[in-house]
mmCIF file of C-alpha atoms in Angstrom:
data_model
loop_
_atom_site.group_PDB
_atom_site.id
_atom_site.type_symbol
_atom_site.label_atom_id
_atom_site.label_comp_id
_atom_site.label_asym_id
_atom_site.label_seq_id
_atom_site.Cartn_x
_atom_site.Cartn_y
_atom_site.Cartn_z
ATOM 1 C CA UNK A 755 109.517 58.790 187.648
ATOM 2 C CA UNK A 756 110.581 54.880 188.041
ATOM 3 C CA UNK A 757 109.866 52.137 185.839
ATOM 4 C CA UNK A 758 109.753 48.428 187.550
ATOM 5 C CA UNK A 759 110.256 45.675 185.187
ATOM 6 C CA UNK A 760 107.583 43.330 184.276
ATOM 7 C CA UNK A 761 106.673 40.639 185.978
ATOM 8 C CA UNK A 762 106.108 36.787 184.074
ATOM 9 C CA UNK A 763 103.003 35.057 185.049
ATOM 10 C CA UNK A 764 101.063 32.911 183.152
ATOM 11 C CA UNK A 765 98.499 34.647 180.626
ATOM 12 C CA UNK A 766 94.556 34.459 181.023
ATOM 13 C CA UNK A 767 92.585 33.162 177.545
ATOM 14 C CA UNK A 768 90.510 36.401 176.094
ATOM 15 C CA UNK A 769 86.816 35.967 176.364
ATOM 16 C CA UNK A 770 85.074 34.453 173.877
ATOM 17 C CA UNK A 771 83.840 36.919 171.092
ATOM 18 C CA UNK A 772 80.303 38.751 171.783
ATOM 19 C CA UNK A 773 77.046 38.963 168.581
ATOM 20 C CA UNK A 774 77.682 41.430 166.124
ATOM 21 C CA UNK A 775 75.501 44.420 166.994
ATOM 22 C CA UNK A 776 74.132 47.526 165.424
ATOM 23 C CA UNK A 777 76.110 50.139 167.592
ATOM 24 C CA UNK A 778 80.035 50.223 166.163
ATOM 25 C CA UNK A 779 81.355 50.724 169.855
ATOM 26 C CA UNK A 780 79.789 47.280 170.974
ATOM 27 C CA UNK A 781 81.159 45.152 167.822
ATOM 28 C CA UNK A 782 84.292 44.769 170.099
ATOM 29 C CA UNK A 783 83.648 40.739 170.043
ATOM 30 C CA UNK A 784 87.027 40.072 171.856
ATOM 31 C CA UNK A 785 87.204 41.176 175.415
ATOM 32 C CA UNK A 786 90.994 40.953 177.736
ATOM 33 C CA UNK A 787 90.531 41.336 181.539
ATOM 34 C CA UNK A 788 93.583 43.649 183.358
ATOM 35 C CA UNK A 789 94.247 42.954 186.942
ATOM 36 C CA UNK A 790 94.196 46.181 189.021
ATOM 37 C CA UNK A 791 96.743 44.369 191.552
ATOM 38 C CA UNK A 792 98.564 43.316 189.156
ATOM 39 C CA UNK A 793 98.750 46.606 188.017
ATOM 40 C CA UNK A 794 99.888 48.177 191.443
ATOM 41 C CA UNK A 795 102.005 45.508 192.007
ATOM 42 C CA UNK A 796 104.059 46.447 188.854
ATOM 43 C CA UNK A 797 104.377 49.998 189.714
ATOM 44 C CA UNK A 798 102.000 51.166 187.300
ATOM 45 C CA UNK A 799 98.438 53.182 187.486
ATOM 46 C CA UNK A 800 95.586 51.335 188.815
ATOM 47 C CA UNK A 801 92.412 53.092 187.825
ATOM 48 C CA UNK A 802 90.528 51.092 190.974
ATOM 49 C CA UNK A 803 93.888 52.135 192.916
ATOM 50 C CA UNK A 804 94.440 54.904 195.693
ATOM 51 C CA UNK A 805 95.980 58.158 195.271
ATOM 52 C CA UNK A 806 99.835 57.414 194.563
ATOM 53 C CA UNK A 807 102.903 58.795 193.150
ATOM 54 C CA UNK A 808 102.710 57.440 189.889
ATOM 55 C CA UNK A 809 99.341 58.724 188.944
ATOM 56 C CA UNK A 810 99.837 62.130 190.290
ATOM 57 C CA UNK A 811 102.848 62.114 187.650
ATOM 58 C CA UNK A 812 100.567 60.788 184.548
ATOM 59 C CA UNK A 813 97.839 63.100 185.748
ATOM 60 C CA UNK A 814 100.930 65.536 185.060
ATOM 61 C CA UNK A 815 101.935 64.152 181.556
ATOM 62 C CA UNK A 816 98.311 63.417 179.945
ATOM 63 C CA UNK A 817 96.744 66.975 180.892
ATOM 64 C CA UNK A 818 98.951 69.068 178.260
ATOM 65 C CA UNK A 819 98.176 66.415 175.722
ATOM 66 C CA UNK A 820 94.651 65.930 176.382
ATOM 67 C CA UNK A 821 94.152 69.765 176.378
ATOM 68 C CA UNK A 822 96.166 69.825 172.721
ATOM 69 C CA UNK A 823 94.597 66.966 171.435
ATOM 70 C CA UNK A 824 90.972 69.060 171.788
ATOM 71 C CA UNK A 825 92.328 72.545 171.419
ATOM 72 C CA UNK A 826 91.213 73.375 167.757
ATOM 73 C CA UNK A 827 93.141 76.744 168.038
ATOM 74 C CA UNK A 828 96.538 74.856 168.520
ATOM 75 C CA UNK A 829 96.944 74.044 165.519
ATOM 76 C CA UNK A 830 97.668 70.190 165.582
ATOM 77 C CA UNK A 831 96.446 68.504 163.020
ATOM 78 C CA UNK A 832 95.122 64.979 164.259
ATOM 79 C CA UNK A 833 96.048 66.096 168.059
ATOM 80 C CA UNK A 834 93.947 63.200 169.307
ATOM 81 C CA UNK A 835 96.595 60.704 167.597
ATOM 82 C CA UNK A 836 99.660 60.760 170.438
ATOM 83 C CA UNK A 837 102.511 58.474 169.523
ATOM 84 C CA UNK A 838 105.481 57.501 172.939
ATOM 85 C CA UNK A 839 108.700 56.551 171.992
ATOM 86 C CA UNK A 840 112.550 56.278 172.613
ATOM 87 C CA UNK A 841 115.537 57.562 171.089
ATOM 88 C CA UNK A 842 116.989 53.623 172.345
ATOM 89 C CA UNK A 843 115.337 50.417 173.411
ATOM 90 C CA UNK A 844 115.046 49.413 177.557
ATOM 91 C CA UNK A 845 114.358 53.447 177.930
ATOM 92 C CA UNK A 846 110.340 52.790 179.164
ATOM 93 C CA UNK A 847 108.298 53.825 176.744
ATOM 94 C CA UNK A 848 106.239 50.889 176.706
ATOM 95 C CA UNK A 849 106.105 51.613 180.304
ATOM 96 C CA UNK A 850 104.952 55.039 179.631
ATOM 97 C CA UNK A 851 102.493 54.403 176.689
ATOM 98 C CA UNK A 852 100.246 51.653 179.266
ATOM 99 C CA UNK A 853 100.620 53.830 181.945
ATOM 100 C CA UNK A 854 99.381 57.368 179.929
ATOM 101 C CA UNK A 855 96.134 55.008 178.228
ATOM 102 C CA UNK A 856 95.491 53.844 181.694
ATOM 103 C CA UNK A 857 95.621 57.315 182.812
ATOM 104 C CA UNK A 858 93.599 58.690 180.490
ATOM 105 C CA UNK A 859 90.867 55.851 180.734
ATOM 106 C CA UNK A 860 90.085 57.658 184.329
ATOM 107 C CA UNK A 861 89.171 60.626 182.437
ATOM 108 C CA UNK A 862 85.093 61.136 182.624
ATOM 109 C CA UNK A 863 85.497 62.960 179.393
ATOM 110 C CA UNK A 864 87.517 60.927 177.392
ATOM 111 C CA UNK A 865 87.732 57.273 176.140
ATOM 112 C CA UNK A 866 91.388 55.836 175.031
ATOM 113 C CA UNK A 867 92.893 53.633 172.330
ATOM 114 C CA UNK A 868 96.521 52.223 172.653
ATOM 115 C CA UNK A 869 97.845 50.748 169.765
ATOM 116 C CA UNK A 870 100.867 48.439 170.052
ATOM 117 C CA UNK A 871 102.699 49.390 167.123
ATOM 118 C CA UNK A 872 105.785 47.480 167.564
ATOM 119 C CA UNK A 873 105.688 45.221 165.467
ATOM 120 C CA UNK A 874 109.292 44.097 165.639
ATOM 121 C CA UNK A 875 108.592 43.837 169.773
ATOM 122 C CA UNK A 876 105.452 44.040 170.619
ATOM 123 C CA UNK A 877 105.062 44.552 174.729
ATOM 124 C CA UNK A 878 101.701 45.435 175.864
ATOM 125 C CA UNK A 879 99.798 42.372 176.036
ATOM 126 C CA UNK A 880 103.006 40.886 177.858
ATOM 127 C CA UNK A 881 102.940 43.878 179.917
ATOM 128 C CA UNK A 882 98.853 43.671 180.833
ATOM 129 C CA UNK A 883 99.002 40.239 181.271
ATOM 130 C CA UNK A 884 96.992 38.275 177.330
ATOM 131 C CA UNK A 885 97.544 37.000 174.412
ATOM 132 C CA UNK A 886 96.369 38.085 170.683
ATOM 133 C CA UNK A 887 97.328 36.914 167.654
ATOM 134 C CA UNK A 888 95.698 39.155 165.057
ATOM 135 C CA UNK A 889 96.269 43.205 165.511
ATOM 136 C CA UNK A 890 97.456 45.968 163.356
ATOM 137 C CA UNK A 891 99.291 44.614 161.220
ATOM 138 C CA UNK A 892 96.431 42.086 159.714
ATOM 139 C CA UNK A 893 93.537 44.798 159.011
ATOM 140 C CA UNK A 894 96.217 46.253 156.894
ATOM 141 C CA UNK A 895 97.498 43.142 154.770
ATOM 142 C CA UNK A 896 93.877 41.799 155.043
ATOM 143 C CA UNK A 897 91.111 44.055 153.330
ATOM 144 C CA UNK A 898 88.547 41.501 154.644
ATOM 145 C CA UNK A 899 89.101 42.678 158.198
ATOM 146 C CA UNK A 900 87.299 45.460 159.875
ATOM 147 C CA UNK A 901 88.987 47.009 162.903
ATOM 148 C CA UNK A 902 86.044 45.919 164.944
ATOM 149 C CA UNK A 903 87.559 42.226 163.929
ATOM 150 C CA UNK A 904 90.792 42.994 165.738
ATOM 151 C CA UNK A 905 90.077 45.662 168.602
ATOM 152 C CA UNK A 906 90.194 44.171 171.614
ATOM 153 C CA UNK A 907 87.410 45.603 174.888
ATOM 154 C CA UNK A 908 88.782 45.040 178.356
ATOM 155 C CA UNK A 909 87.849 45.656 181.758
ATOM 156 C CA UNK A 910 88.635 48.953 182.471
ATOM 157 C CA UNK A 911 85.716 50.701 181.050
ATOM 158 C CA UNK A 912 87.174 53.766 178.478
ATOM 159 C CA UNK A 913 90.415 51.779 177.421
ATOM 160 C CA UNK A 914 90.185 49.759 173.759
ATOM 161 C CA UNK A 915 93.735 48.377 173.171
ATOM 162 C CA UNK A 916 94.746 46.997 169.235
ATOM 163 C CA UNK A 917 97.109 44.692 169.681
ATOM 164 C CA UNK A 918 100.396 44.320 167.564
ATOM 165 C CA UNK A 919 99.004 41.573 165.142
ATOM 166 C CA UNK A 920 101.684 39.445 162.741
ATOM 167 C CA UNK A 921 104.781 40.147 162.409
ATOM 168 C CA UNK A 922 105.880 41.266 159.149
ATOM 169 C CA UNK A 923 109.632 42.025 157.209
ATOM 170 C CA UNK A 924 107.642 45.305 155.316
ATOM 171 C CA UNK A 925 106.493 46.382 158.703
ATOM 172 C CA UNK A 926 108.029 49.929 157.132
ATOM 173 C CA UNK A 927 106.349 49.697 154.209
ATOM 174 C CA UNK A 928 102.883 48.944 155.306
ATOM 175 C CA UNK A 929 102.775 51.593 158.254
ATOM 176 C CA UNK A 930 103.531 53.559 155.609
ATOM 177 C CA UNK A 931 100.582 52.350 153.321
ATOM 178 C CA UNK A 932 97.764 54.357 152.089
ATOM 179 C CA UNK A 933 95.908 51.310 154.334
ATOM 180 C CA UNK A 934 97.687 52.885 157.459
ATOM 181 C CA UNK A 935 96.504 56.686 156.293
ATOM 182 C CA UNK A 936 92.643 55.181 156.108
ATOM 183 C CA UNK A 937 93.104 53.534 159.452
ATOM 184 C CA UNK A 938 94.415 56.674 160.740
ATOM 185 C CA UNK A 939 91.669 58.926 159.743
ATOM 186 C CA UNK A 940 88.921 56.372 160.817
ATOM 187 C CA UNK A 941 90.150 56.142 164.522
ATOM 188 C CA UNK A 942 91.169 59.494 164.712
ATOM 189 C CA UNK A 943 87.881 60.641 163.553
ATOM 190 C CA UNK A 944 85.129 57.860 164.627
ATOM 191 C CA UNK A 945 84.878 59.049 168.111
ATOM 192 C CA UNK A 946 85.561 62.636 168.739
ATOM 193 C CA UNK A 947 85.833 61.982 172.706
ATOM 194 C CA UNK A 948 88.728 59.151 172.097
ATOM 195 C CA UNK A 949 92.543 59.781 172.439
ATOM 196 C CA UNK A 950 94.826 57.423 170.392
ATOM 197 C CA UNK A 951 98.020 56.549 172.143
ATOM 198 C CA UNK A 952 100.417 54.390 170.005
ATOM 199 C CA UNK A 953 103.219 52.436 172.280
ATOM 200 C CA UNK A 954 106.042 52.442 168.563
ATOM 201 C CA UNK A 955 109.278 51.102 168.074
ATOM 202 C CA UNK A 956 112.445 52.783 169.306
ATOM 203 C CA UNK A 957 113.726 55.798 166.793
ATOM 204 C CA UNK A 958 117.125 55.238 166.459
ATOM 205 C CA UNK A 959 117.692 51.526 165.782
ATOM 206 C CA UNK A 960 114.307 51.204 163.299
ATOM 207 C CA UNK A 961 112.776 52.934 160.234
ATOM 208 C CA UNK A 962 108.993 52.273 161.406
ATOM 209 C CA UNK A 963 109.461 55.602 163.974
ATOM 210 C CA UNK A 964 109.902 57.743 161.884
ATOM 211 C CA UNK A 965 107.502 56.640 159.159
ATOM 212 C CA UNK A 966 105.138 56.429 162.013
ATOM 213 C CA UNK A 967 106.111 59.983 163.335
ATOM 214 C CA UNK A 968 104.986 61.581 159.914
ATOM 215 C CA UNK A 969 101.441 60.548 160.724
ATOM 216 C CA UNK A 970 100.814 61.675 164.263
ATOM 217 C CA UNK A 971 99.307 64.729 165.710
ATOM 218 C CA UNK A 972 102.126 64.647 168.944
ATOM 219 C CA UNK A 973 104.751 62.966 169.610
ATOM 220 C CA UNK A 974 105.694 61.704 173.366
ATOM 221 C CA UNK A 975 110.113 61.530 173.814
ATOM 222 C CA UNK A 976 110.421 58.932 176.845
ATOM 223 C CA UNK A 977 114.379 59.845 177.778
ATOM 224 C CA UNK A 978 116.087 57.214 179.957
ATOM 225 C CA UNK A 979 117.672 59.949 183.343
ATOM 226 C CA UNK A 980 121.038 59.476 183.869
ATOM 227 C CA UNK A 981 121.129 56.683 180.599
ATOM 228 C CA UNK A 982 120.396 58.479 177.083
ATOM 229 C CA UNK A 983 122.887 60.525 175.907
ATOM 230 C CA UNK A 984 122.310 64.498 174.415
ATOM 231 C CA UNK A 985 123.668 63.368 171.796
ATOM 232 C CA UNK A 986 121.131 60.630 170.814
ATOM 233 C CA UNK A 987 118.429 62.608 172.140
ATOM 234 C CA UNK A 988 118.971 65.558 169.436
ATOM 235 C CA UNK A 989 119.596 62.697 166.977
ATOM 236 C CA UNK A 990 116.280 61.186 167.626
ATOM 237 C CA UNK A 991 114.729 64.476 167.584
ATOM 238 C CA UNK A 992 116.374 65.333 163.974
ATOM 239 C CA UNK A 993 115.485 62.062 162.810
ATOM 240 C CA UNK A 994 111.670 63.013 163.435
ATOM 241 C CA UNK A 995 112.139 66.231 160.987
ATOM 242 C CA UNK A 996 108.668 68.258 160.771
ATOM 243 C CA UNK A 997 106.983 65.742 163.106
ATOM 244 C CA UNK A 998 109.407 67.293 165.877
ATOM 245 C CA UNK A 999 107.454 70.614 166.842
ATOM 246 C CA UNK A 1000 105.162 68.803 168.031
ATOM 247 C CA UNK A 1001 107.625 66.417 170.793
ATOM 248 C CA UNK A 1002 107.099 66.597 174.264
ATOM 249 C CA UNK A 1003 109.979 64.813 176.518
ATOM 250 C CA UNK A 1004 109.502 62.460 179.542
ATOM 251 C CA UNK A 1005 112.314 61.660 181.785
ATOM 252 C CA UNK A 1006 112.039 58.431 182.838
ATOM 253 C CA UNK A 1007 113.612 56.575 185.781
ATOM 254 C CA UNK A 1008 114.567 58.565 188.224
ATOM 255 C CA UNK A 1009 115.592 58.256 191.532
ATOM 256 C CA UNK A 1010 114.807 61.703 192.781
ATOM 257 C CA UNK A 1011 113.996 64.667 191.138
ATOM 258 C CA UNK A 1012 114.633 67.979 193.931
ATOM 259 C CA UNK A 1013 111.622 68.211 196.317
ATOM 260 C CA UNK A 1014 110.927 64.416 195.274
ATOM 261 C CA UNK A 1015 111.118 63.053 199.877
ATOM 262 C CA UNK A 1016 107.918 66.037 200.121
ATOM 263 C CA UNK A 1017 106.066 64.652 197.296
ATOM 264 C CA UNK A 1018 106.921 61.062 198.264
ATOM 265 C CA UNK A 1019 105.432 62.048 201.755
ATOM 266 C CA UNK A 1020 102.460 63.703 200.332
ATOM 267 C CA UNK A 1021 100.904 60.505 198.819
ATOM 268 C CA UNK A 1022 102.655 58.143 201.347
#
């Protein structure tokens, strides 16, 4: 899997808020537009794009996650809450979280909510080309705010986004709070067909990721090819504690797998 650096480009202003309605899913007052052509240029999955190697890779990644999310026999509590993290910064976790969400948005029977939970270094808005001010942290700090006040609707029909919101020095404590538990219960159960993808901080340099992991149903650990050491991966899994039983590894930024040229020629 390859990973291209996100291009810096002017950020569009979100569309004006729409009037409230009685339907909870239409109370997503702000819409942001994601440019499908820009997704393709940055090497990401594009719902409107042609069949590609990157799209097929994320089809393979998402299928067991979706199956486990809605399979009651799997025993995964909140299996539709999926955290994407890494041992260290720069391994491509945000790239993988966004692509996983975009791929799931192509499903016919599921919707997806992408949560930017990397409070210290939120990257989802920049990567997708929009600006945001309020989000996850603001809901936890301000009891007058509701989820529908900060949730963003996108021009990709089945994709919603919850930005990180205002940075806060007590982010770890807020993520461990009862308010966060209540929020997770709400977003996990409000829509039975929805999968929630969390772009988490890396595990080793932060404490927020470990707190978040304790409330997730599944964890995707992104490992940078030929860079991340075995020791770092083992330590990251160790820090997950009981949550390590639900870890899935994704090998990222690999130049070529055995047989890679065959698959590349097939999709080209």
